[in-house]
Amino acid sequence: MHPRVHRAVFRSRAGSRTSNSSILISSTTSVDTASRTKKNPRTRRPISTNSNTGVAVAMTAEQNNVHNAAVSVVDSLITESSTSQDDVVRLCAGLILDGQLPHLQRQLHADFLTIPMSFQLPPNYTGLDASKPWLVYWPLQALGILDPDSLTDDILSRIGPSIMACLNETEGAFGGGNGQTSHLAATYACLNALAIAQDEDVWLQINRERLYKWLMSVKRPDGGFSMHVGGEEDVRAVYCALASAALLNIITPELTEGTAEWISRCQTYEGGIGGAPDNEAHGGYAFCGLAALCILGNPIEMIPKHLDVDNLVRWLSARQYQPEGGFSGRTNKLVDGCYSWWVGGCWSILEGALSWITAKDVLWSKADLQKYILCCCQSPRGGLRDKPGKSSDFYHSCYVLSGLSEAQHRYSFSPKLRDSSTGKWSFMWAYKLELPDVVIVDEQNTVRPINPVHVLPAGTGERMHDFYAALGALEL
Amino acid sequence: MPLAYLSDYSWDDVIPIPQDDGGENPLALIAYHDDYKIATGYLRAVMSIEEVSDRALQLTSDLIFMNPAHYTVWAYRARLLFALKKDLEEELIWVEEVSRQFLKNYQIWNHREVIVDKYDNPIRELPFIEEMLELDSKNYHVWSYRQWLVRRFDLWVTELAYTDHMIQDDVRNNSAWNHRFFAVFGKGEDVGQSVIDDEIDYAKSAILKAPQNASAWNYLIGLLKRGERPMSDIEKFCNDLAAVQTTEHAVNVDNDRISSARALEVLADIYNSRNEVDKAAQAWTLLAEKYDPIRENYWKFKKSQAIQRLAATA
């Protein structure tokens, strides 16, 4: 056992914060310090980015997105929303470099991310005690694309027992910790962690028949899923159920009946997707809905069939803010590094799966997102964060780095990769490094590609799925 | 070291079940405080036999204050409340205390839904929701809960006025705008053209207060689509905000009179829908180069799509 509690984590308030700011767990971003400071400026005016010093990669004018002709139109009316927005712009403006990009602090972040493998987390992490599988998955996913060599055999071999401690044997599903009720988000995080572990002995311990029956027990007659028996029904639950079933190769027509139609009902008049029908459009739920459609069938057909794509693309495009360069999760909310993945992941899927977007088209600014991540989301103590002024945590580290990977790569859906049949659709994604005229990827800043539907290091989910596919069909 | 709550009830007959974190060297161990460790040990023990008792209920109260995100405890608590036939109003009052302390927690709202559904009486709900939204006006779970409540108890009549109150407070509160759309269309009935007219006027007057406000624009465009009105209905309104002079093929913009990039975007869509692709293309170019350059790629894409479509039909 680990006798020492890690001090860097102890000093932060990451435990209480992350418990409330992670999409798949609570879907709300926490109240930020910026919105609490009430330094109402008399009038709103555009805030320009400042020059700064620091080691960097030189960028071309194109890369730096210098828009010389740009005219900022800012409303003079001050409200709570505009005050917090102005505060964030001011915070970011001081950090965004003009013409230069800071490096990704690889070692610093790797050191932060290996904390849960080397130390006990301090008591303020108790708020995440019902999210233990996430505390395992987030740093593994982040390290898997940042620094796979740091995932030693020792660490990989400890994933299986840590995850199996969350298993409820009679149901075949996982809870948020030892002895906790089976839960879809926990099950998703557990299976993703096991995918990264690549441990066939542990894979054999999963009872897929039981898990399938449990998944059917949380399926609702309207096509949606509940997070747990008697729990809330939302599009995260749909995504977590389908992603889990896809990894285990237990997708059936019965499991997926009515689900695409239910997702379709979650698209709002704004174009984004809400947690449930009528709920506000939200980046986290948009990813869950879109990724779920990519599991349900051929995304080239499924996405246009069940969503108003023009309206979705318009809404996604409006998520990227100037001058920050990062994404917000909802209209008139602030940028947050975690949406680098939730919104960026939507882009990777759409770019890869829509026939009318050609390989030449990039519909958003990958260079500006990379800049936001490198300039504003790197915490000096290691780990990635929501925005300047916030502490880093494992949740943000996972999704900010996944977003960076998204910005640096170009994904395509390639049905020729395997035979097209039920349950295989989410394992047909190919990738390549993005072109330098879209985003300059310095070698030192590169993170590895991912499977954009499962949010796993490329290849890991594919191998887990193939393992179960080779075992043959289930007797259901 | 007996904890305060452990002295209220006898626990002598219960053997706590320790937590098994898996293997000899598990990942992501948490150094819990002793009281939490003890309480969860008893929780696993009473839950293993699904004990129904007042002491189990007390245990869930204590644990929720130590970790309100513990969904297993909330679900057990709901089962206990029903099995012990507890006063549900008292429970709602207790939940309000918890909510005030843990503003961002969301398990609370699912629990409240379960309790109110059984209680079958929404009397405490709207005032409490309003209190919560005063503290955090865009709380996703509170707004979702309000939608559930409105449907469950047919409380539609108050909703337009409430969203107006919230929009007056902050015209950029998108959650309030989303709720307004729900209040107008959520019943699924044909709302009638006069309601659509009123809402269009409401959105327009909000836009005039802050012409860049995406929330009001999204609402306006959503209304037009839902009401099957052509976008050209708001062409003049957009022209006033984007001061565009058009000749047959060209768009000229008077810089000083552009107060809304979105108005320019809508104009581009209107021109495009009329096959005036040259004019639309110029508007998109202005957006890409001047008025919304972070989205340069998107505007260029719109432009190339329109040009391709024109070529295909020619």
Coordinates of N, CA and C in Angstrom, one line a residue, chain B residues 176-307:
Chain B
A176 N -32.2 30.2 -19.7 CA -33.6 30.8 -19.6 C -34.2 30.8 -21.0
W177 N -33.4 31.1 -22.0 CA -34.0 31.1 -23.4 C -34.4 29.7 -23.8
N178 N -33.6 28.7 -23.5 CA -33.9 27.3 -23.8 C -35.2 27.0 -23.1
H179 N -35.4 27.4 -21.8 CA -36.6 27.1 -21.1 C -37.8 27.8 -21.7
R180 N -37.6 28.9 -22.2 CA -38.7 29.7 -22.9 C -39.2 28.9 -24.1
F181 N -38.2 28.4 -24.9 CA -38.6 27.6 -26.0 C -39.4 26.4 -25.6
F182 N -39.0 25.8 -24.5 CA -39.7 24.6 -23.9 C -41.1 25.1 -23.5
A183 N -41.2 26.3 -22.8 CA -42.5 26.7 -22.3 C -43.5 27.0 -23.4
V184 N -42.9 27.4 -24.6 CA -43.8 27.7 -25.7 C -44.2 26.5 -26.5
F185 N -43.2 25.6 -26.7 CA -43.5 24.5 -27.6 C -43.6 23.1 -26.9
G186 N -43.2 23.1 -25.6 CA -43.0 21.8 -25.0 C -44.2 20.9 -24.9
K187 N -45.4 21.5 -24.8 CA -46.6 20.7 -24.7 C -46.9 19.9 -26.0
G188 N -46.3 20.3 -27.1 CA -46.4 19.6 -28.3 C -47.7 19.9 -29.0
E189 N -48.4 20.9 -28.5 CA -49.7 21.3 -29.2 C -49.3 22.4 -30.3
D190 N -50.3 22.6 -31.2 CA -50.1 23.7 -32.2 C -50.3 25.0 -31.4
V191 N -49.2 25.8 -31.4 CA -49.3 27.0 -30.5 C -50.0 28.2 -31.2
G192 N -50.2 28.2 -32.5 CA -50.9 29.3 -33.1 C -50.0 30.4 -33.6
Q193 N -50.3 31.0 -34.7 CA -49.5 32.0 -35.3 C -49.3 33.2 -34.4
S194 N -50.3 33.6 -33.7 CA -50.2 34.8 -32.9 C -49.1 34.7 -31.8
V195 N -49.0 33.5 -31.2 CA -48.0 33.2 -30.2 C -46.6 33.3 -30.9
I196 N -46.5 32.8 -32.0 CA -45.2 32.9 -32.7 C -44.9 34.3 -33.0
D197 N -45.9 35.1 -33.5 CA -45.6 36.5 -33.7 C -45.1 37.2 -32.4
D198 N -45.8 37.0 -31.3 CA -45.4 37.6 -30.0 C -44.0 37.2 -29.7
E199 N -43.6 36.0 -29.9 CA -42.3 35.5 -29.5 C -41.2 36.1 -30.4
I200 N -41.6 36.2 -31.7 CA -40.6 36.9 -32.6 C -40.4 38.3 -32.1
D201 N -41.4 39.0 -31.8 CA -41.2 40.4 -31.3 C -40.4 40.4 -30.0
Y202 N -40.7 39.4 -29.1 CA -39.9 39.4 -27.9 C -38.4 39.2 -28.1
A203 N -38.1 38.2 -29.1 CA -36.7 38.0 -29.4 C -36.1 39.2 -30.0
K204 N -36.8 39.8 -30.9 CA -36.2 41.0 -31.6 C -35.9 42.1 -30.6
S205 N -36.8 42.3 -29.7 CA -36.5 43.4 -28.7 C -35.4 43.1 -27.8
A206 N -35.2 41.8 -27.5 CA -34.0 41.4 -26.8 C -32.7 41.6 -27.6
I207 N -32.8 41.3 -28.9 CA -31.6 41.5 -29.7 C -31.2 42.9 -29.8
L208 N -32.2 43.8 -29.8 CA -31.9 45.2 -29.9 C -31.1 45.7 -28.7
K209 N -31.4 45.1 -27.6 CA -30.6 45.4 -26.3 C -29.2 45.0 -26.4
A210 N -28.9 43.9 -27.1 CA -27.5 43.4 -27.2 C -27.4 42.6 -28.5
P211 N -27.1 43.3 -29.6 CA -27.2 42.7 -30.9 C -26.3 41.6 -31.2
Q212 N -25.3 41.4 -30.4 CA -24.4 40.2 -30.6 C -24.8 39.0 -29.8
N213 N -25.9 39.1 -29.0 CA -26.3 38.1 -28.1 C -26.8 36.8 -28.9
A214 N -26.0 35.8 -28.9 CA -26.3 34.5 -29.6 C -27.6 33.8 -29.0
S215 N -27.8 34.0 -27.8 CA -29.0 33.3 -27.2 C -30.3 33.8 -27.8
A216 N -30.4 35.1 -27.9 CA -31.7 35.6 -28.5 C -31.7 35.3 -30.0
W217 N -30.6 35.4 -30.7 CA -30.6 35.1 -32.1 C -31.0 33.6 -32.3
N218 N -30.4 32.7 -31.6 CA -30.7 31.3 -31.7 C -32.2 31.0 -31.5
Y219 N -32.8 31.7 -30.5 CA -34.2 31.6 -30.2 C -35.0 32.1 -31.4
L220 N -34.6 33.3 -31.9 CA -35.4 33.8 -33.1 C -35.3 32.9 -34.3
I221 N -34.2 32.4 -34.6 CA -34.1 31.5 -35.8 C -34.8 30.2 -35.5
G222 N -34.7 29.7 -34.3 CA -35.5 28.5 -33.9 C -37.0 28.7 -34.1
L223 N -37.5 29.9 -33.7 CA -38.9 30.2 -33.8 C -39.3 30.2 -35.3
L224 N -38.5 30.9 -36.1 CA -38.9 31.0 -37.5 C -39.0 29.6 -38.1
K225 N -38.0 28.7 -37.8 CA -38.1 27.3 -38.3 C -39.3 26.6 -37.8
R226 N -39.5 26.7 -36.5 CA -40.6 25.9 -35.9 C -42.0 26.5 -36.4
G227 N -42.0 27.8 -36.6 CA -43.3 28.4 -37.1 C -43.4 28.3 -38.6
E228 N -42.4 27.7 -39.3 CA -42.4 27.6 -40.7 C -42.5 28.9 -41.4
R229 N -41.8 29.9 -40.9 CA -41.7 31.2 -41.5 C -40.4 31.3 -42.3
P230 N -40.4 32.0 -43.4 CA -39.2 32.2 -44.2 C -38.2 33.1 -43.5
M231 N -37.0 32.9 -43.6 CA -35.9 33.7 -43.0 C -36.1 35.2 -43.5
S232 N -36.6 35.3 -44.7 CA -36.7 36.7 -45.3 C -37.6 37.5 -44.5
D233 N -38.4 36.9 -43.6 CA -39.3 37.8 -42.7 C -38.5 38.7 -41.9
I234 N -37.2 38.4 -41.6 CA -36.4 39.2 -40.8 C -35.3 39.9 -41.5
E235 N -35.4 40.0 -42.8 CA -34.4 40.6 -43.7 C -34.2 42.1 -43.3
K236 N -35.3 42.8 -43.2 CA -35.2 44.2 -42.8 C -34.6 44.4 -41.4
F237 N -35.1 43.6 -40.5 CA -34.5 43.7 -39.2 C -33.0 43.5 -39.2
C238 N -32.5 42.5 -40.0 CA -31.1 42.3 -40.1 C -30.4 43.4 -40.7
N239 N -31.0 44.0 -41.8 CA -30.4 45.1 -42.5 C -30.2 46.3 -41.6
D240 N -31.1 46.5 -40.7 CA -30.9 47.6 -39.7 C -29.7 47.4 -38.8
L241 N -29.4 46.1 -38.5 CA -28.3 45.8 -37.6 C -27.0 45.6 -38.3
A242 N -27.1 45.4 -39.6 CA -25.8 45.1 -40.3 C -25.6 46.1 -41.5
A243 N -26.5 47.1 -41.5 CA -26.3 48.2 -42.5 C -25.7 47.8 -43.8
V244 N -26.3 46.9 -44.5 CA -25.7 46.4 -45.7 C -26.4 47.0 -46.9
Q245 N -25.7 47.6 -47.8 CA -26.3 48.1 -49.0 C -26.0 47.1 -50.1
T246 N -27.0 46.7 -50.8 CA -26.7 45.7 -51.8 C -27.1 46.3 -53.2
T247 N -26.2 46.0 -54.1 CA -26.6 46.2 -55.5 C -26.9 44.8 -56.0
E248 N -27.0 44.7 -57.3 CA -27.4 43.4 -57.9 C -26.4 42.3 -57.5
H249 N -25.1 42.6 -57.5 CA -24.2 41.5 -57.2 C -23.3 41.8 -56.0
A250 N -23.4 42.9 -55.4 CA -22.4 43.2 -54.4 C -23.1 43.6 -53.1
V251 N -22.3 43.4 -52.1 CA -22.7 43.8 -50.7 C -21.7 44.9 -50.2
N252 N -22.2 46.0 -49.8 CA -21.3 47.0 -49.2 C -21.7 47.2 -47.7
V253 N -20.7 47.2 -46.9 CA -21.0 47.3 -45.5 C -20.4 48.6 -45.0
D254 N -21.3 49.3 -44.3 CA -20.8 50.6 -43.7 C -20.3 50.1 -42.3
N255 N -18.9 50.2 -42.1 CA -18.3 49.7 -40.9 C -18.9 50.2 -39.6
D256 N -19.2 51.4 -39.6 CA -19.6 52.0 -38.3 C -21.0 51.6 -37.9
R257 N -21.7 51.0 -38.9 CA -23.1 50.6 -38.6 C -23.3 49.1 -38.5
I258 N -22.2 48.4 -38.3 CA -22.4 46.9 -38.1 C -22.5 46.7 -36.6
S259 N -23.6 46.3 -36.1 CA -23.7 46.1 -34.7 C -23.9 44.6 -34.4
S260 N -24.1 43.8 -35.4 CA -24.3 42.4 -35.2 C -23.8 41.5 -36.3
A261 N -22.8 40.7 -36.0 CA -22.2 39.7 -37.0 C -23.3 38.7 -37.4
R262 N -24.1 38.4 -36.4 CA -25.2 37.4 -36.7 C -26.2 37.9 -37.7
A263 N -26.5 39.2 -37.7 CA -27.4 39.7 -38.7 C -26.8 39.6 -40.1
L264 N -25.5 39.8 -40.2 CA -24.8 39.6 -41.4 C -24.9 38.1 -41.9
E265 N -24.7 37.2 -40.9 CA -24.8 35.8 -41.2 C -26.2 35.4 -41.8
V266 N -27.2 35.9 -41.1 CA -28.6 35.6 -41.5 C -28.8 36.2 -42.9
L267 N -28.3 37.4 -43.1 CA -28.5 38.0 -44.5 C -27.8 37.1 -45.5
A268 N -26.6 36.5 -45.2 CA -26.0 35.7 -46.2 C -26.9 34.4 -46.5
D269 N -27.5 33.9 -45.4 CA -28.4 32.7 -45.7 C -29.6 33.1 -46.5
I270 N -30.1 34.3 -46.3 CA -31.3 34.8 -47.0 C -30.9 34.9 -48.5
Y271 N -29.7 35.6 -48.8 CA -29.3 35.8 -50.1 C -29.1 34.4 -50.8
N272 N -28.5 33.5 -50.1 CA -28.2 32.2 -50.6 C -29.5 31.4 -51.0
S273 N -30.5 31.6 -50.1 CA -31.7 30.9 -50.3 C -32.4 31.5 -51.6
R274 N -32.1 32.7 -51.9 CA -32.7 33.3 -53.1 C -31.8 33.1 -54.3
N275 N -30.7 32.3 -54.1 CA -29.8 32.0 -55.2 C -28.9 33.2 -55.6
E276 N -28.9 34.2 -54.7 CA -28.0 35.4 -54.9 C -26.6 35.0 -54.3
V277 N -26.0 34.1 -54.9 CA -24.8 33.5 -54.3 C -23.6 34.5 -54.2
D278 N -23.5 35.4 -55.2 CA -22.5 36.4 -55.2 C -22.6 37.3 -53.9
K279 N -23.8 37.7 -53.6 CA -24.0 38.5 -52.5 C -23.8 37.8 -51.2
A280 N -24.3 36.6 -51.2 CA -24.0 35.7 -50.0 C -22.5 35.5 -49.8
A281 N -21.8 35.3 -50.8 CA -20.4 35.0 -50.7 C -19.7 36.2 -50.2
Q282 N -20.1 37.4 -50.6 CA -19.5 38.6 -50.1 C -19.7 38.8 -48.6
A283 N -20.9 38.4 -48.2 CA -21.2 38.5 -46.7 C -20.4 37.6 -45.9
W284 N -20.2 36.3 -46.5 CA -19.4 35.3 -45.8 C -17.9 35.8 -45.7
T285 N -17.5 36.4 -46.8 CA -16.1 36.9 -46.8 C -15.9 38.0 -45.8
L286 N -16.9 38.8 -45.6 CA -16.8 39.9 -44.6 C -16.7 39.2 -43.2
L287 N -17.5 38.2 -43.0 CA -17.5 37.5 -41.7 C -16.1 36.9 -41.5
A288 N -15.6 36.2 -42.5 CA -14.3 35.5 -42.4 C -13.2 36.5 -42.1
E289 N -13.2 37.6 -42.8 CA -12.1 38.5 -42.7 C -12.2 39.6 -41.6
K290 N -13.4 39.9 -41.3 CA -13.6 41.1 -40.5 C -14.4 40.8 -39.2
Y291 N -15.6 40.3 -39.3 CA -16.5 40.3 -38.2 C -16.5 39.1 -37.4
D292 N -16.0 38.0 -37.8 CA -16.0 36.7 -37.0 C -14.9 35.8 -37.5
P293 N -13.7 36.4 -37.4 CA -12.6 35.6 -38.1 C -12.1 34.3 -37.4
I294 N -12.5 34.1 -36.2 CA -12.1 32.8 -35.6 C -12.8 31.7 -36.3
R295 N -13.9 32.0 -36.9 CA -14.7 31.0 -37.7 C -14.5 31.1 -39.2
E296 N -13.3 31.7 -39.5 CA -13.0 31.8 -41.0 C -13.2 30.6 -41.8
N297 N -12.8 29.4 -41.3 CA -12.9 28.2 -42.0 C -14.3 27.8 -42.3
Y298 N -15.2 28.1 -41.3 CA -16.6 27.8 -41.4 C -17.2 28.7 -42.5
W299 N -16.9 30.0 -42.5 CA -17.5 30.9 -43.5 C -17.0 30.5 -44.9
K300 N -15.7 30.2 -45.0 CA -15.2 29.8 -46.3 C -15.9 28.5 -46.8
F301 N -16.2 27.6 -45.8 CA -16.8 26.3 -46.2 C -18.2 26.6 -46.7
K302 N -19.0 27.5 -46.0 CA -20.3 27.8 -46.4 C -20.3 28.4 -47.8
K303 N -19.3 29.2 -48.1 CA -19.2 29.9 -49.4 C -18.9 28.8 -50.5
S304 N -18.0 27.9 -50.2 CA -17.6 26.9 -51.2 C -18.8 26.0 -51.5
Q305 N -19.5 25.7 -50.4 CA -20.7 24.8 -50.6 C -21.7 25.5 -51.5
A306 N -22.0 26.8 -51.2 CA -23.0 27.5 -52.0 C -22.5 27.6 -53.5
I307 N -21.3 27.8 -53.7 CA -20.8 27.9 -55.1 C -20.9 26.6 -55.8

